[in-house]
């Protein structure tokens, strides 16, 4: 074929920057036209040849500048093309391919833009089966996830694919050069390219695109057929319009799609029909719990849509962006504040509320990413949970044996507490589960719980070196046992006590030093007796929990940042309201007082079995101390900020017996030492602690290693630094203290937060 067989319009605008020489687009509908136009405008090819069976559309394509040249036949379009893009209705693919199957030039690439990939691949296989291998094009099936309810070349839009995904489903035998070429063309048009298997693509699209279109068409048709349809449409406002927008899509194209992707669509349609029948039954029988269950789960999923898409815990506001804290030196610490709810108790309130009989109401729940991940995990196991709404959560308990198998792995974000406590609780279930987490959690040791659980009869697999993910087998009979904990860990103790609920006989745990006892207290609050004899906690399996009310106090671990902030800032006077004062958590107060801190306790009371009080803190010149080792488990989460107190103290502070700090969200000894060095403070690191001499803080740039408490500790350091402090990797502050920035500003700290 010679160039003379082409109607030549505006000459190709491509340059040596073009990715390829000639692209032929067959079918100038919305998608084909938009791809052609985007390639032309972005120099994707030296020339774009178009073909459409409708001569008016073809001419319009030429005159609108969508293509460089209009081919006079299908064959002439294909002959000299390096890349042929099939943008015809999915059911027309085979007929088109039949016409052009022997016309491809050597080395040409064939791709398409259809919504169904299985039918395209089958058509290719059928058509090319009698064509010699060397004469076949390389085939890279493609599907841009973009569109609009408009159609035709006049709707072509060169930015249609910008920031949209394009899925390529390359067949195993296709060369990677062809794949690279097709990817590069899409990337040039502003798209993000993903790869997927053909069947997986068709299943995913059946669920996310095809089924919603079917429902929209069907709903509008149903309502239009109702006797008083005019009346209905007259009052159908925003919701109806939003929901049914896609019912204006091209009917021919969509009926083709359903017929081409029938197996995958039928599968998801049946599932939907079953679920719809459940809703119908719930309405008919006035079953509000089922309705609430479906709606609360759906709302949580929809509210965190983007997280679902990126595979993160979708309960969370966690994002992969680098959040940077910038702090000007100096500032004040004054006023009255209440910090967010206690993280340890928030986790446990959801766990025990879910296992209880009856409805548990929680107030003061921490709406941080860690505890929200726990909440979502229980929703995934069939528990109906309303909220959280300003710290209020209502849990419709399912009883100790009422959890259901979750649909997939339970993603626990950054939370070591969640993973270890879940491990115990899930070891006794009748179904298998898998526990996963973020990058930091995936590095943390889980053998400390897996090993004793195995001794109780659990079957648990971990990844290398006892790290997550944890795979927990269901239907294992657990037997109670006594365990002498080698380390002082409330998480290990709690894990075994929770497994003990499901075990035959007594489970008892002896701790080498007192650790937080919220599990024991809360179990007692739910009417499940836990016995305490010296340093041993025990319970007998097989009992039940009764729903209760829980008031979660403010988290002393979050209050700690402000206790230190006020202690080191001349002129400071700050009151922290309703702080949890459980004796197993008050190490930070004991240590600061031993250093000369001025902390006044008032309004002491006991709420739901946990002591609470208001704390008033004033500035005082701190002095260095040897931190008593018995205080270490009682202040285990507060050391990052206590190190800042030590820097601001006169003389030397020595910490020993704190090797556990090395396996927290980061190695908190090393990461703090590195951060302190970055702001001009030298320290002496030891295997189980650190030595810190009081010194000036110069300021500088610190890496928090994604550890929330490291980030907040260095924010506090700015109150005494000479220069600005910049802290990188602070997104995880949202795991435990989502409103840290707001409260820090409120008391007078000079913090600003940037999202990169
Ligand atoms: C926690 C126990 C502690 C603590 C963590 C919360 C809990 O961990 O560091 O932030 O809620 O049980 P260890 O048990 O590993 O010391």
XYZ file of C-alpha atoms in Angstrom, residues 20 77 83 113 216 259 267 294 355 382 410 498 501 503 561 574 621 712 735 752:
20
model
C 6.952 5.013 17.477
C -4.855 1.527 7.821
C 1.017 -0.306 16.362
C -9.128 -0.866 24.459
C -28.184 1.383 36.955
C -22.522 -11.050 26.576
C -20.798 -14.885 39.318
C -24.567 -4.034 56.017
C -16.950 -11.184 72.067
C -19.186 -10.097 61.074
C -6.945 -8.890 58.390
C -7.372 -14.141 75.260
C -10.854 -17.872 76.889
C -8.755 -23.180 76.116
C 4.494 14.522 75.208
C -0.591 23.130 81.540
C 14.756 22.630 85.946
C 6.214 13.708 68.438
C -1.878 5.897 64.439
C 3.381 23.427 60.934
